[in-house]
Amino acid sequence: MILGCIGDDFTGSSDLASTLAKGGMRVTQYSGIPTGLAHESVEAGVVSLKSRTIAPEDAVRQSLKALDWLLEQGCHQIFFKYCSTFDSTKDGNIGPVADALADRLGENRVVVCPAFPATGRSVYQGHLFVNDALLNESGMQNHPLTPMIDADLRRWLAPQSKRNIAHVPASVVMSGADAIGKAFDGVTEPSLIVVDAISDNDLFEIGTAASGHRLVTGGSGIALGLPANFRKTGMISENTGKWQGENGAGVILSGSCSIATRGQIALYAKSHPTFEITADDVVSGATNADVIANWLLSKKDSQPLAYSSADPEVVKEAQDRHGRETIAGLIEEQFADVARKLVAGGITKLITAGGETSGAIVEGLGITALEIGPEIDPGVPAVRATGDVPLVLALKSGNFGANDFFEKALKVLGDA
């Protein structure tokens, strides 16, 4: 294994794995921290944690354990992947995890770049944008778990990290990899370095400049330039294998309340059966996994959708009544239980929306590794679960995917 990656949720890890696979690397995504050795063919290993919203000390512990495993596989470089919308709070764990990984690896200069222009995320003058809106005006300020109320990454990181916060502006980035490298060299104190990026070309140049760094952090976009570094040194092969989909029925499970996912649900519901799961029904027990799974299996020929994806105001009211953590935990547990019943009932294609939802489902199914297939939409690959049961999945971050994502995903997952 050449490149070792640690992702703070499942869908983001799939996004990263897809980026690396498109770059020509043989990629396997692991659900949690593996215990055995990776297959010798794996060039990039992505360890998917479920750490985005947990306490910093727990996130650090899990991330260091993942790092130890990756180093045992012989990795030359480590990539810490978080969301391209920088999901965290002022007490969040992005800074603490980056600090801990850097300390363990002896890396003083740590790149911080969540930019992913293909999905509308860019960093300019240290501020994160979603399309033409500042992050805190993009809808992310309403996120139920990590409301992003400040777009300045430097201000957001400062209380999280014990290191200095440095910045490489767009004017330097646009001058190319050599200029970026000189800017990195000019940072003499242990620092997290926020790097501007508004185009894919910027990301390739940043990747080139970071080729000698033991640790890189960011969204999937910054990984665009990493495979080329390994190709230049002859470390990666040219044969990445061929994708094989699955025939059979497909089901969609959505726990994301993002604007993009709600639009995807609205379009899909016009031509497919849907089942809404409300927080009140889950808490009261009026809806349970048996009811949901039986309904979905009865409609499987129509590719049904079950969702808990209410408007932000409705979600907040439910959180006020029942508690944010209580609702999130119950819904994730129920989705995992539903997924187990669906696979036992013969479903071979699963599409999930929402990072926490996807993580709960993968964990609930006991999936330990995923082979990365073709990209469905930017940042979302088709994946195949390793093991004896035929199962292909699309694990989508909430805000990713075009409006017709669900239809496209079903088609790609079925391509044999």
PDB file of C-alpha atoms in Angstrom, residues 73-238:
ATOM      1  CA  GLN A  73       0.858  -1.667   5.426  1.00  0.00           C
ATOM      2  CA  GLY A  74       3.873   0.376   4.293  1.00  0.00           C
ATOM      3  CA  CYS A  75       2.156   3.673   3.340  1.00  0.00           C
ATOM      4  CA  HIS A  76       4.427   6.460   2.121  1.00  0.00           C
ATOM      5  CA  GLN A  77       1.882   9.249   2.620  1.00  0.00           C
ATOM      6  CA  ILE A  78      -1.212   9.727   4.805  1.00  0.00           C
ATOM      7  CA  PHE A  79      -4.331  11.629   3.789  1.00  0.00           C
ATOM      8  CA  PHE A  80      -6.870  12.824   6.396  1.00  0.00           C
ATOM      9  CA  LYS A  81     -10.191  13.355   4.634  1.00  0.00           C
ATOM     10  CA  TYR A  82     -13.011  15.518   5.994  1.00  0.00           C
ATOM     11  CA  CYS A  83     -16.034  17.062   4.317  1.00  0.00           C
ATOM     12  CA  SER A  84     -15.705  19.654   1.566  1.00  0.00           C
ATOM     13  CA  THR A  85     -18.099  21.783   3.628  1.00  0.00           C
ATOM     14  CA  PHE A  86     -15.720  21.399   6.614  1.00  0.00           C
ATOM     15  CA  ASP A  87     -18.450  19.969   8.839  1.00  0.00           C
ATOM     16  CA  SER A  88     -17.438  20.651  12.438  1.00  0.00           C
ATOM     17  CA  THR A  89     -18.043  23.067  15.298  1.00  0.00           C
ATOM     18  CA  LYS A  90     -15.719  25.385  17.210  1.00  0.00           C
ATOM     19  CA  ASP A  91     -15.227  22.403  19.535  1.00  0.00           C
ATOM     20  CA  GLY A  92     -14.937  20.020  16.577  1.00  0.00           C
ATOM     21  CA  ASN A  93     -12.303  17.401  15.901  1.00  0.00           C
ATOM     22  CA  ILE A  94     -10.738  18.346  12.553  1.00  0.00           C
ATOM     23  CA  GLY A  95      -8.003  20.388  14.234  1.00  0.00           C
ATOM     24  CA  PRO A  96      -7.282  17.896  17.035  1.00  0.00           C
ATOM     25  CA  VAL A  97      -7.084  14.949  14.616  1.00  0.00           C
ATOM     26  CA  ALA A  98      -4.829  16.854  12.200  1.00  0.00           C
ATOM     27  CA  ASP A  99      -2.582  17.844  15.115  1.00  0.00           C
ATOM     28  CA  ALA A 100      -2.373  14.284  16.441  1.00  0.00           C
ATOM     29  CA  LEU A 101      -1.606  12.745  13.039  1.00  0.00           C
ATOM     30  CA  ALA A 102       1.028  15.386  12.325  1.00  0.00           C
ATOM     31  CA  ASP A 103       2.673  14.856  15.706  1.00  0.00           C
ATOM     32  CA  ARG A 104       2.820  11.088  15.184  1.00  0.00           C
ATOM     33  CA  LEU A 105       4.251  11.503  11.659  1.00  0.00           C
ATOM     34  CA  GLY A 106       6.638  14.331  12.547  1.00  0.00           C
ATOM     35  CA  GLU A 107       5.069  16.677   9.972  1.00  0.00           C
ATOM     36  CA  ASN A 108       5.309  20.386  10.845  1.00  0.00           C
ATOM     37  CA  ARG A 109       3.485  21.819   7.816  1.00  0.00           C
ATOM     38  CA  VAL A 110       0.006  20.401   7.253  1.00  0.00           C
ATOM     39  CA  VAL A 111      -2.069  21.359   4.211  1.00  0.00           C
ATOM     40  CA  VAL A 112      -5.744  22.143   4.915  1.00  0.00           C
ATOM     41  CA  CYS A 113      -7.816  22.344   1.720  1.00  0.00           C
ATOM     42  CA  PRO A 114     -11.478  21.235   1.648  1.00  0.00           C
ATOM     43  CA  ALA A 115     -12.019  22.653  -1.861  1.00  0.00           C
ATOM     44  CA  PHE A 116     -13.824  20.486  -4.429  1.00  0.00           C
ATOM     45  CA  PRO A 117     -14.692  22.720  -7.418  1.00  0.00           C
ATOM     46  CA  ALA A 118     -16.528  19.928  -9.284  1.00  0.00           C
ATOM     47  CA  THR A 119     -19.189  20.053  -6.570  1.00  0.00           C
ATOM     48  CA  GLY A 120     -19.106  23.830  -6.148  1.00  0.00           C
ATOM     49  CA  ARG A 121     -16.768  24.020  -3.145  1.00  0.00           C
ATOM     50  CA  SER A 122     -13.924  26.512  -3.423  1.00  0.00           C
ATOM     51  CA  VAL A 123     -11.591  28.272  -1.004  1.00  0.00           C
ATOM     52  CA  TYR A 124     -10.682  31.905  -1.666  1.00  0.00           C
ATOM     53  CA  GLN A 125      -8.906  34.284   0.714  1.00  0.00           C
ATOM     54  CA  GLY A 126      -9.215  31.615   3.370  1.00  0.00           C
ATOM     55  CA  HIS A 127     -13.018  31.501   3.074  1.00  0.00           C
ATOM     56  CA  LEU A 128     -15.000  28.445   1.978  1.00  0.00           C
ATOM     57  CA  PHE A 129     -17.678  28.935  -0.668  1.00  0.00           C
ATOM     58  CA  VAL A 130     -20.466  26.655  -1.893  1.00  0.00           C
ATOM     59  CA  ASN A 131     -21.064  27.756  -5.473  1.00  0.00           C
ATOM     60  CA  ASP A 132     -21.402  31.553  -5.204  1.00  0.00           C
ATOM     61  CA  ALA A 133     -22.385  31.652  -1.519  1.00  0.00           C
ATOM     62  CA  LEU A 134     -20.230  31.813   1.571  1.00  0.00           C
ATOM     63  CA  LEU A 135     -20.449  28.554   3.514  1.00  0.00           C
ATOM     64  CA  ASN A 136     -22.475  30.180   6.292  1.00  0.00           C
ATOM     65  CA  GLU A 137     -25.023  31.435   3.734  1.00  0.00           C
ATOM     66  CA  SER A 138     -25.265  28.200   1.715  1.00  0.00           C
ATOM     67  CA  GLY A 139     -27.719  26.248   3.853  1.00  0.00           C
ATOM     68  CA  MET A 140     -24.929  24.646   5.888  1.00  0.00           C
ATOM     69  CA  GLN A 141     -25.725  27.073   8.700  1.00  0.00           C
ATOM     70  CA  ASN A 142     -28.838  24.920   9.214  1.00  0.00           C
ATOM     71  CA  HIS A 143     -27.031  21.569   9.435  1.00  0.00           C
ATOM     72  CA  PRO A 144     -28.639  19.682  12.353  1.00  0.00           C
ATOM     73  CA  LEU A 145     -25.333  18.362  13.754  1.00  0.00           C
ATOM     74  CA  THR A 146     -22.628  20.745  12.531  1.00  0.00           C
ATOM     75  CA  PRO A 147     -24.139  24.173  11.782  1.00  0.00           C
ATOM     76  CA  MET A 148     -21.466  26.123   9.910  1.00  0.00           C
ATOM     77  CA  ILE A 149     -21.848  29.759  10.924  1.00  0.00           C
ATOM     78  CA  ASP A 150     -18.470  31.091   9.762  1.00  0.00           C
ATOM     79  CA  ALA A 151     -16.889  30.653   6.319  1.00  0.00           C
ATOM     80  CA  ASP A 152     -13.394  31.766   7.409  1.00  0.00           C
ATOM     81  CA  LEU A 153     -11.488  28.501   7.802  1.00  0.00           C
ATOM     82  CA  ARG A 154      -8.703  30.240   9.690  1.00  0.00           C
ATOM     83  CA  ARG A 155     -11.082  31.504  12.370  1.00  0.00           C
ATOM     84  CA  TRP A 156     -12.898  28.163  12.491  1.00  0.00           C
ATOM     85  CA  LEU A 157      -9.680  26.170  12.938  1.00  0.00           C
ATOM     86  CA  ALA A 158      -7.917  28.437  15.442  1.00  0.00           C
ATOM     87  CA  PRO A 159      -9.795  27.268  18.568  1.00  0.00           C
ATOM     88  CA  GLN A 160      -9.534  23.632  17.443  1.00  0.00           C
ATOM     89  CA  SER A 161      -5.762  23.424  16.944  1.00  0.00           C
ATOM     90  CA  LYS A 162      -2.711  23.947  19.132  1.00  0.00           C
ATOM     91  CA  ARG A 163      -0.741  24.863  15.987  1.00  0.00           C
ATOM     92  CA  ASN A 164      -0.439  28.166  14.176  1.00  0.00           C
ATOM     93  CA  ILE A 165      -2.891  28.748  11.336  1.00  0.00           C
ATOM     94  CA  ALA A 166      -1.147  29.856   8.130  1.00  0.00           C
ATOM     95  CA  HIS A 167      -2.588  30.694   4.711  1.00  0.00           C
ATOM     96  CA  VAL A 168      -1.450  30.327   1.095  1.00  0.00           C
ATOM     97  CA  PRO A 169      -3.597  32.704  -1.008  1.00  0.00           C
ATOM     98  CA  ALA A 170      -4.947  32.184  -4.506  1.00  0.00           C
ATOM     99  CA  SER A 171      -2.372  34.565  -5.996  1.00  0.00           C
ATOM    100  CA  VAL A 172       0.378  32.143  -4.973  1.00  0.00           C
ATOM    101  CA  VAL A 173      -1.559  28.991  -5.866  1.00  0.00           C
ATOM    102  CA  MET A 174      -2.203  30.266  -9.387  1.00  0.00           C
ATOM    103  CA  SER A 175       1.547  30.666  -9.868  1.00  0.00           C
ATOM    104  CA  GLY A 176       1.952  26.893  -9.721  1.00  0.00           C
ATOM    105  CA  ALA A 177       3.497  24.099  -7.682  1.00  0.00           C
ATOM    106  CA  ASP A 178       6.935  25.697  -7.281  1.00  0.00           C
ATOM    107  CA  ALA A 179       5.446  28.876  -5.821  1.00  0.00           C
ATOM    108  CA  ILE A 180       3.185  26.864  -3.535  1.00  0.00           C
ATOM    109  CA  GLY A 181       6.145  24.775  -2.365  1.00  0.00           C
ATOM    110  CA  LYS A 182       8.140  27.915  -1.555  1.00  0.00           C
ATOM    111  CA  ALA A 183       5.179  29.220   0.444  1.00  0.00           C
ATOM    112  CA  PHE A 184       5.093  25.947   2.383  1.00  0.00           C
ATOM    113  CA  ASP A 185       8.840  26.208   3.043  1.00  0.00           C
ATOM    114  CA  GLY A 186       8.315  29.730   4.361  1.00  0.00           C
ATOM    115  CA  VAL A 187       6.142  28.414   7.189  1.00  0.00           C
ATOM    116  CA  THR A 188       8.692  27.768   9.926  1.00  0.00           C
ATOM    117  CA  GLU A 189       6.478  27.028  12.945  1.00  0.00           C
ATOM    118  CA  PRO A 190       4.309  23.893  13.273  1.00  0.00           C
ATOM    119  CA  SER A 191       1.185  25.005  11.409  1.00  0.00           C
ATOM    120  CA  LEU A 192      -2.035  24.060   9.715  1.00  0.00           C
ATOM    121  CA  ILE A 193      -1.875  25.784   6.330  1.00  0.00           C
ATOM    122  CA  VAL A 194      -5.183  26.786   4.747  1.00  0.00           C
ATOM    123  CA  VAL A 195      -4.634  26.746   0.977  1.00  0.00           C
ATOM    124  CA  ASP A 196      -6.904  28.542  -1.498  1.00  0.00           C
ATOM    125  CA  ALA A 197      -8.219  26.593  -4.509  1.00  0.00           C
ATOM    126  CA  ILE A 198     -10.876  27.603  -7.014  1.00  0.00           C
ATOM    127  CA  SER A 199     -10.225  25.131  -9.850  1.00  0.00           C
ATOM    128  CA  ASP A 200      -9.150  21.542 -10.410  1.00  0.00           C
ATOM    129  CA  ASN A 201      -5.876  22.845 -11.804  1.00  0.00           C
ATOM    130  CA  ASP A 202      -5.207  24.524  -8.454  1.00  0.00           C
ATOM    131  CA  LEU A 203      -5.739  21.178  -6.725  1.00  0.00           C
ATOM    132  CA  PHE A 204      -3.321  19.385  -9.065  1.00  0.00           C
ATOM    133  CA  GLU A 205      -0.675  22.033  -8.385  1.00  0.00           C
ATOM    134  CA  ILE A 206      -1.209  21.809  -4.620  1.00  0.00           C
ATOM    135  CA  GLY A 207      -0.963  18.023  -4.823  1.00  0.00           C
ATOM    136  CA  THR A 208       2.332  18.293  -6.688  1.00  0.00           C
ATOM    137  CA  ALA A 209       3.678  20.756  -4.129  1.00  0.00           C
ATOM    138  CA  ALA A 210       2.701  18.418  -1.286  1.00  0.00           C
ATOM    139  CA  SER A 211       4.334  15.334  -2.815  1.00  0.00           C
ATOM    140  CA  GLY A 212       6.976  15.174  -0.100  1.00  0.00           C
ATOM    141  CA  HIS A 213       4.622  15.762   2.824  1.00  0.00           C
ATOM    142  CA  ARG A 214       3.953  12.811   5.115  1.00  0.00           C
ATOM    143  CA  LEU A 215       0.455  14.181   5.843  1.00  0.00           C
ATOM    144  CA  VAL A 216      -2.089  15.993   3.666  1.00  0.00           C
ATOM    145  CA  THR A 217      -5.606  16.947   4.798  1.00  0.00           C
ATOM    146  CA  GLY A 218      -8.677  18.130   2.948  1.00  0.00           C
ATOM    147  CA  GLY A 219     -11.705  17.172   0.936  1.00  0.00           C
ATOM    148  CA  SER A 220     -11.532  14.651  -1.883  1.00  0.00           C
ATOM    149  CA  GLY A 221     -10.558  17.330  -4.368  1.00  0.00           C
ATOM    150  CA  ILE A 222      -7.045  17.772  -3.042  1.00  0.00           C
ATOM    151  CA  ALA A 223      -6.454  14.070  -3.748  1.00  0.00           C
ATOM    152  CA  LEU A 224      -6.746  14.750  -7.498  1.00  0.00           C
ATOM    153  CA  GLY A 225      -3.047  15.487  -7.733  1.00  0.00           C
ATOM    154  CA  LEU A 226      -1.736  12.674  -5.533  1.00  0.00           C
ATOM    155  CA  PRO A 227      -1.834   9.667  -7.939  1.00  0.00           C
ATOM    156  CA  ALA A 228       0.315  11.541 -10.463  1.00  0.00           C
ATOM    157  CA  ASN A 229       3.043  11.908  -7.838  1.00  0.00           C
ATOM    158  CA  PHE A 230       3.210   8.140  -7.402  1.00  0.00           C
ATOM    159  CA  ARG A 231       2.980   7.499 -11.142  1.00  0.00           C
ATOM    160  CA  LYS A 232       6.007   9.708 -11.763  1.00  0.00           C
ATOM    161  CA  THR A 233       8.059   7.470  -9.497  1.00  0.00           C
ATOM    162  CA  GLY A 234       6.704   4.256 -11.028  1.00  0.00           C
ATOM    163  CA  MET A 235       4.987   3.197  -7.801  1.00  0.00           C
ATOM    164  CA  ILE A 236       1.500   2.521  -9.206  1.00  0.00           C
ATOM    165  CA  SER A 237       0.345   0.087 -11.874  1.00  0.00           C
ATOM    166  CA  GLU A 238      -1.796   0.802 -14.931  1.00  0.00           C
TER     167      GLU A 238
END
